[in-house]
Amino acid sequence: MENPNQKKPRILCLHGFRTSAAILEKLIARLSETVLEKLDLVFLDGPFPAQGKSDVEGIFDPPYYEWFQAKKDFTEYFNLQECIAYIEEYMVKNGPFDGLLGFSQGAILAAALPGMQEQGVVLGKVPKIKFLILISGGKFGGKKFGMPKLASNAFAKPIDLPSLHFIGEMDFLKEEGIALLEAFVDPVVIHHPKGHTVPRLDDKSLQTMLGFIQKIQGIPSDTDYST
C-alpha cells in the first residue's frame, strides 16, 4: 500500500492580477523539480477577463484574467462574492483539494479564504483548507488594501494552519507580505532577493520548502478517501 504520508498534496493555484493559469504554471516551474514532483498542482484561470492593460503584456501571451476588481484606492471591491463562488464550484467539481497556492492577487485572496471559511461565509460545500503557500501576497485590511465587507472577519483570530510565505526584498508588496505574517499562528517564511515574482530557490530556501512539504504531507488528506 502507498504510504499516505507520501501522497502528493493536491493544491489549487491562483494566479496574479491580469495574468493567467498558464502564466503562473510557467513561473512555478522555476521552483526545483525536487519540489514540483512532490506536489499535485492544479492551475485555474480567474473568472473575469482582464478589464485593462496587463503588466505582463509583451512578456507572456494573453489571454489575461483577474479574480475580482477594486477601486484604485482599494476602499471598495467588486465581484468578490462571485469570484469565491466560482472557485468553490470548481473545487466541488474537480476536488477535493488539500490547500491553496496564490501569487499576488491570488495570494491576497487565498490568505483570506481559510478565515472566511472558518466563519462559515464561504466555501461551505468543500473540505476545510489545510494549508497555504503565499507568494508576493498581502492582507485585506492592511495598509494598502481595504477590507471587503465579505472578508471583514477573515482575520478576526489568528489563522491556525501551516502557511509558507515568499517575501521578495525588491517586491513592491514586501511590507504587505510582512504584515500578513502576523495573521498566522506559525508562518514559515522564504526571503529572497528578487521582486514581485516567483523566485528560483537557493539551497537554504529549497530546504525550507521541502521541510514545509514534509509537514503538509503528514496532514490527513480528503483525497485519501476512496469513493
CSV table of C-alpha atoms in Angstrom, one decimal:
chain,number,residue,atom,x,y,z
A,1,MET,CA,0.0,0.0,0.0
A,2,GLU,CA,1.1,3.5,-0.7
A,3,ASN,CA,2.3,5.3,2.4
A,4,PRO,CA,-0.4,8.1,2.9
A,5,ASN,CA,2.3,10.4,4.3
A,6,GLN,CA,4.0,10.4,0.9
A,7,LYS,CA,0.8,11.2,-1.0
A,8,LYS,CA,1.1,14.4,-3.1
A,9,PRO,CA,-0.8,17.2,-1.5
A,10,ARG,CA,-3.4,18.5,-4.1
A,11,ILE,CA,-3.2,22.2,-4.4
A,12,LEU,CA,-5.4,24.7,-6.3
A,13,CYS,CA,-3.2,27.5,-7.6
A,14,LEU,CA,-4.5,31.1,-8.0
A,15,HIS,CA,-2.6,33.4,-10.4
A,16,GLY,CA,-1.8,37.1,-10.2
A,17,PHE,CA,-3.8,40.1,-11.4
A,18,ARG,CA,-4.4,40.2,-15.1
A,19,THR,CA,-2.3,37.1,-15.8
A,20,SER,CA,-3.5,33.5,-16.2
A,21,ALA,CA,-3.2,29.9,-15.0
A,22,ALA,CA,-0.8,29.2,-17.8
A,23,ILE,CA,1.5,32.1,-16.8
A,24,LEU,CA,1.6,31.0,-13.1
A,25,GLU,CA,2.4,27.5,-14.2
A,26,LYS,CA,5.4,28.8,-16.1
A,27,LEU,CA,6.5,30.9,-13.1
A,28,ILE,CA,6.1,28.0,-10.7
A,29,ALA,CA,8.2,25.8,-13.0
A,30,ARG,CA,11.2,27.9,-11.6
A,31,LEU,CA,10.9,26.0,-8.4
A,32,SER,CA,13.1,23.0,-8.0
A,33,GLU,CA,12.0,19.8,-9.7
A,34,THR,CA,12.5,18.2,-6.3
A,35,VAL,CA,9.7,20.4,-5.0
A,36,LEU,CA,7.4,20.1,-8.0
A,37,GLU,CA,7.5,16.3,-8.1
A,38,LYS,CA,6.1,16.2,-4.5
A,39,LEU,CA,3.0,18.3,-5.3
A,40,ASP,CA,-0.1,17.9,-7.3
A,41,LEU,CA,-0.7,21.4,-8.7
A,42,VAL,CA,-3.9,22.4,-10.4
A,43,PHE,CA,-4.0,25.9,-12.1
A,44,LEU,CA,-7.2,27.8,-12.5
A,45,ASP,CA,-7.9,30.9,-14.6
A,46,GLY,CA,-9.7,33.8,-12.8
A,47,PRO,CA,-13.4,34.2,-13.7
A,48,PHE,CA,-13.1,37.7,-15.3
A,49,PRO,CA,-11.2,38.7,-18.4
A,50,ALA,CA,-8.7,41.5,-17.7
A,51,GLN,CA,-10.5,44.8,-17.7
A,52,GLY,CA,-7.5,46.8,-18.6
A,53,LYS,CA,-3.8,46.6,-19.6
A,54,SER,CA,-1.8,43.8,-18.1
A,55,ASP,CA,1.7,44.4,-16.7
A,56,VAL,CA,2.9,41.2,-18.4
A,57,GLU,CA,2.0,42.2,-21.9
A,58,GLY,CA,5.0,41.6,-24.2
A,59,ILE,CA,6.4,39.1,-21.6
A,60,PHE,CA,3.7,36.5,-21.5
A,61,ASP,CA,1.0,35.8,-24.1
A,62,PRO,CA,-2.7,36.7,-23.5
A,63,PRO,CA,-5.5,36.0,-22.6
A,64,TYR,CA,-5.3,37.6,-19.1
A,65,TYR,CA,-7.7,37.3,-16.2
A,66,GLU,CA,-8.5,38.8,-12.9
A,67,TRP,CA,-10.2,37.4,-9.7
A,68,PHE,CA,-12.1,40.5,-8.7
A,69,GLN,CA,-12.0,44.3,-9.1
A,70,ALA,CA,-11.5,47.2,-6.7
A,71,LYS,CA,-11.4,51.0,-6.7
A,72,LYS,CA,-7.9,52.5,-7.3
A,73,ASP,CA,-7.5,53.1,-3.6
A,74,PHE,CA,-8.8,49.6,-2.6
A,75,THR,CA,-11.6,51.0,-0.4
A,76,GLU,CA,-14.3,49.2,-2.4
A,77,TYR,CA,-14.3,45.8,-4.0
A,78,PHE,CA,-16.4,44.3,-6.8
A,79,ASN,CA,-17.3,40.7,-7.7
A,80,LEU,CA,-15.5,39.1,-4.7
A,81,GLN,CA,-18.5,37.0,-3.8
A,82,GLU,CA,-18.9,35.9,-7.4
A,83,CYS,CA,-15.2,35.1,-7.6
A,84,ILE,CA,-15.3,32.9,-4.5
A,85,ALA,CA,-18.5,31.1,-5.7
A,86,TYR,CA,-16.6,30.4,-9.0
A,87,ILE,CA,-13.7,28.9,-7.1
A,88,GLU,CA,-16.0,26.9,-4.8
A,89,GLU,CA,-17.8,25.5,-7.9
A,90,TYR,CA,-14.5,24.5,-9.4
A,91,MET,CA,-13.4,22.8,-6.1
A,92,VAL,CA,-16.6,20.9,-5.9
A,93,LYS,CA,-16.4,19.6,-9.4
A,94,ASN,CA,-12.6,19.0,-9.5
A,95,GLY,CA,-11.7,18.4,-5.9
A,96,PRO,CA,-11.1,17.7,-3.2
A,97,PHE,CA,-8.1,20.0,-2.7
A,98,ASP,CA,-5.9,20.0,0.3
A,99,GLY,CA,-4.6,23.5,0.1
A,100,LEU,CA,-4.2,26.7,-1.9
A,101,LEU,CA,-1.2,28.4,-3.6
A,102,GLY,CA,-1.6,32.0,-4.5
A,103,PHE,CA,0.6,34.6,-6.2
A,104,SER,CA,-0.1,38.4,-5.9
A,105,GLN,CA,-3.8,39.0,-6.2
A,106,GLY,CA,-4.3,35.2,-6.0
A,107,ALA,CA,-2.3,35.2,-2.7
A,108,ILE,CA,-4.3,38.1,-1.2
A,109,LEU,CA,-7.4,36.1,-1.9
A,110,ALA,CA,-6.0,32.8,-0.8
A,111,ALA,CA,-4.8,34.3,2.5
A,112,ALA,CA,-8.3,35.4,3.5
A,113,LEU,CA,-10.2,32.2,2.5
A,114,PRO,CA,-9.4,30.0,5.5
A,115,GLY,CA,-10.7,32.6,8.0
A,116,MET,CA,-13.8,33.3,5.8
A,117,GLN,CA,-14.4,29.5,5.6
A,118,GLU,CA,-14.0,29.2,9.3
A,119,GLN,CA,-16.6,31.9,9.8
A,120,GLY,CA,-19.0,30.0,7.6
A,121,VAL,CA,-19.4,32.8,5.0
A,122,VAL,CA,-17.7,31.0,2.0
A,123,LEU,CA,-16.6,27.5,0.8
A,124,GLY,CA,-19.2,25.7,2.8
A,125,LYS,CA,-19.5,22.9,0.2
A,126,VAL,CA,-15.9,21.9,0.3
A,127,PRO,CA,-13.5,20.4,2.9
A,128,LYS,CA,-11.5,22.8,5.1
A,129,ILE,CA,-8.4,24.4,3.6
A,130,LYS,CA,-5.5,22.7,5.3
A,131,PHE,CA,-2.5,24.9,4.3
A,132,LEU,CA,-1.5,27.9,2.2
A,133,ILE,CA,1.5,28.8,0.0
A,134,LEU,CA,1.5,32.5,-0.5
A,135,ILE,CA,3.9,34.2,-2.9
A,136,SER,CA,4.1,38.1,-3.1
A,137,GLY,CA,0.9,38.3,-1.1
A,138,GLY,CA,-0.8,40.9,1.1
A,139,LYS,CA,-3.6,41.3,3.5
A,140,PHE,CA,-7.1,42.6,3.2
A,141,GLY,CA,-7.4,45.3,5.9
A,142,GLY,CA,-3.6,46.1,5.7
A,143,LYS,CA,-2.1,49.5,4.9
A,144,LYS,CA,-2.5,49.2,1.1
A,145,PHE,CA,-5.7,47.1,0.8
A,146,GLY,CA,-9.0,48.0,2.4
A,147,MET,CA,-11.2,45.3,4.0
A,148,PRO,CA,-14.1,44.0,1.8
A,149,LYS,CA,-17.3,43.5,3.7
A,150,LEU,CA,-17.4,39.8,2.9
A,151,ALA,CA,-13.9,39.3,4.4
A,152,SER,CA,-14.5,41.5,7.5
A,153,ASN,CA,-13.9,38.7,9.9
A,154,ALA,CA,-11.3,36.8,7.9
A,155,PHE,CA,-8.5,37.7,10.3
A,156,ALA,CA,-10.6,38.2,13.4
A,157,LYS,CA,-8.4,35.5,15.0
A,158,PRO,CA,-5.0,34.1,14.1
A,159,ILE,CA,-5.1,31.6,11.2
A,160,ASP,CA,-4.0,28.3,12.6
A,161,LEU,CA,-2.9,26.2,9.7
A,162,PRO,CA,0.5,25.6,8.0
A,163,SER,CA,1.5,28.6,5.8
A,164,LEU,CA,4.5,29.2,3.7
A,165,HIS,CA,5.2,32.8,2.7
A,166,PHE,CA,7.6,34.1,-0.1
A,167,ILE,CA,8.7,37.6,0.5
A,168,GLY,CA,10.9,39.4,-2.0
A,169,GLU,CA,13.4,42.1,-0.9
A,170,MET,CA,12.6,44.2,-4.0
A,171,ASP,CA,8.9,43.4,-4.1
A,172,PHE,CA,6.6,46.4,-4.0
A,173,LEU,CA,4.3,44.3,-1.8
A,174,LYS,CA,7.1,43.4,0.7
A,175,GLU,CA,5.6,45.4,3.6
A,176,GLU,CA,2.2,43.9,2.9
A,177,GLY,CA,3.7,40.4,2.9
A,178,ILE,CA,5.4,41.0,6.2
A,179,ALA,CA,2.2,42.4,7.7
A,180,LEU,CA,0.4,39.3,6.6
A,181,LEU,CA,2.7,37.1,8.7
A,182,GLU,CA,1.1,38.5,11.8
A,183,ALA,CA,-2.3,36.9,10.8
A,184,PHE,CA,-0.9,33.4,11.0
A,185,VAL,CA,-0.1,31.3,14.1
A,186,ASP,CA,3.3,29.8,12.9
A,187,PRO,CA,4.2,31.1,9.4
A,188,VAL,CA,7.2,29.7,7.6
A,189,VAL,CA,9.0,32.3,5.5
A,190,ILE,CA,11.3,32.2,2.5
A,191,HIS,CA,13.0,35.6,2.0
A,192,HIS,CA,14.5,36.1,-1.5
A,193,PRO,CA,16.4,39.0,-3.2
A,194,LYS,CA,14.0,39.4,-6.2
A,195,GLY,CA,11.0,41.5,-6.8
A,196,HIS,CA,7.3,40.7,-7.5
A,197,THR,CA,7.8,37.2,-8.9
A,198,VAL,CA,8.3,33.5,-8.2
A,199,PRO,CA,12.0,33.2,-7.3
A,200,ARG,CA,14.4,30.3,-8.0
A,201,LEU,CA,15.2,28.6,-4.8
A,202,ASP,CA,18.7,28.7,-3.3
A,203,ASP,CA,19.9,25.8,-1.1
A,204,LYS,CA,18.5,27.3,2.1
A,205,SER,CA,15.1,28.1,0.6
A,206,LEU,CA,14.9,24.7,-1.0
A,207,GLN,CA,15.4,23.0,2.4
A,208,THR,CA,12.8,25.3,3.9
A,209,MET,CA,10.3,24.5,1.3
A,210,LEU,CA,11.0,20.7,1.4
A,211,GLY,CA,10.5,20.9,5.2
A,212,PHE,CA,7.2,22.6,4.7
A,213,ILE,CA,6.1,20.0,2.1
A,214,GLN,CA,7.1,17.2,4.6
A,215,LYS,CA,4.8,18.9,7.2
A,216,ILE,CA,1.8,19.1,4.9
A,217,GLN,CA,2.3,15.6,3.6
A,218,GLY,CA,1.6,14.5,7.2
A,219,ILE,CA,-1.8,16.1,7.3
A,220,PRO,CA,-4.6,13.6,6.7
A,221,SER,CA,-6.0,14.3,3.2
A,222,ASP,CA,-9.6,14.3,1.9
A,223,THR,CA,-8.1,12.9,-1.3
A,224,ASP,CA,-7.2,9.7,0.7
A,225,TYR,CA,-10.8,8.6,1.0
A,226,SER,CA,-11.9,6.1,-1.5
A,227,THR,CA,-15.1,7.0,-3.4
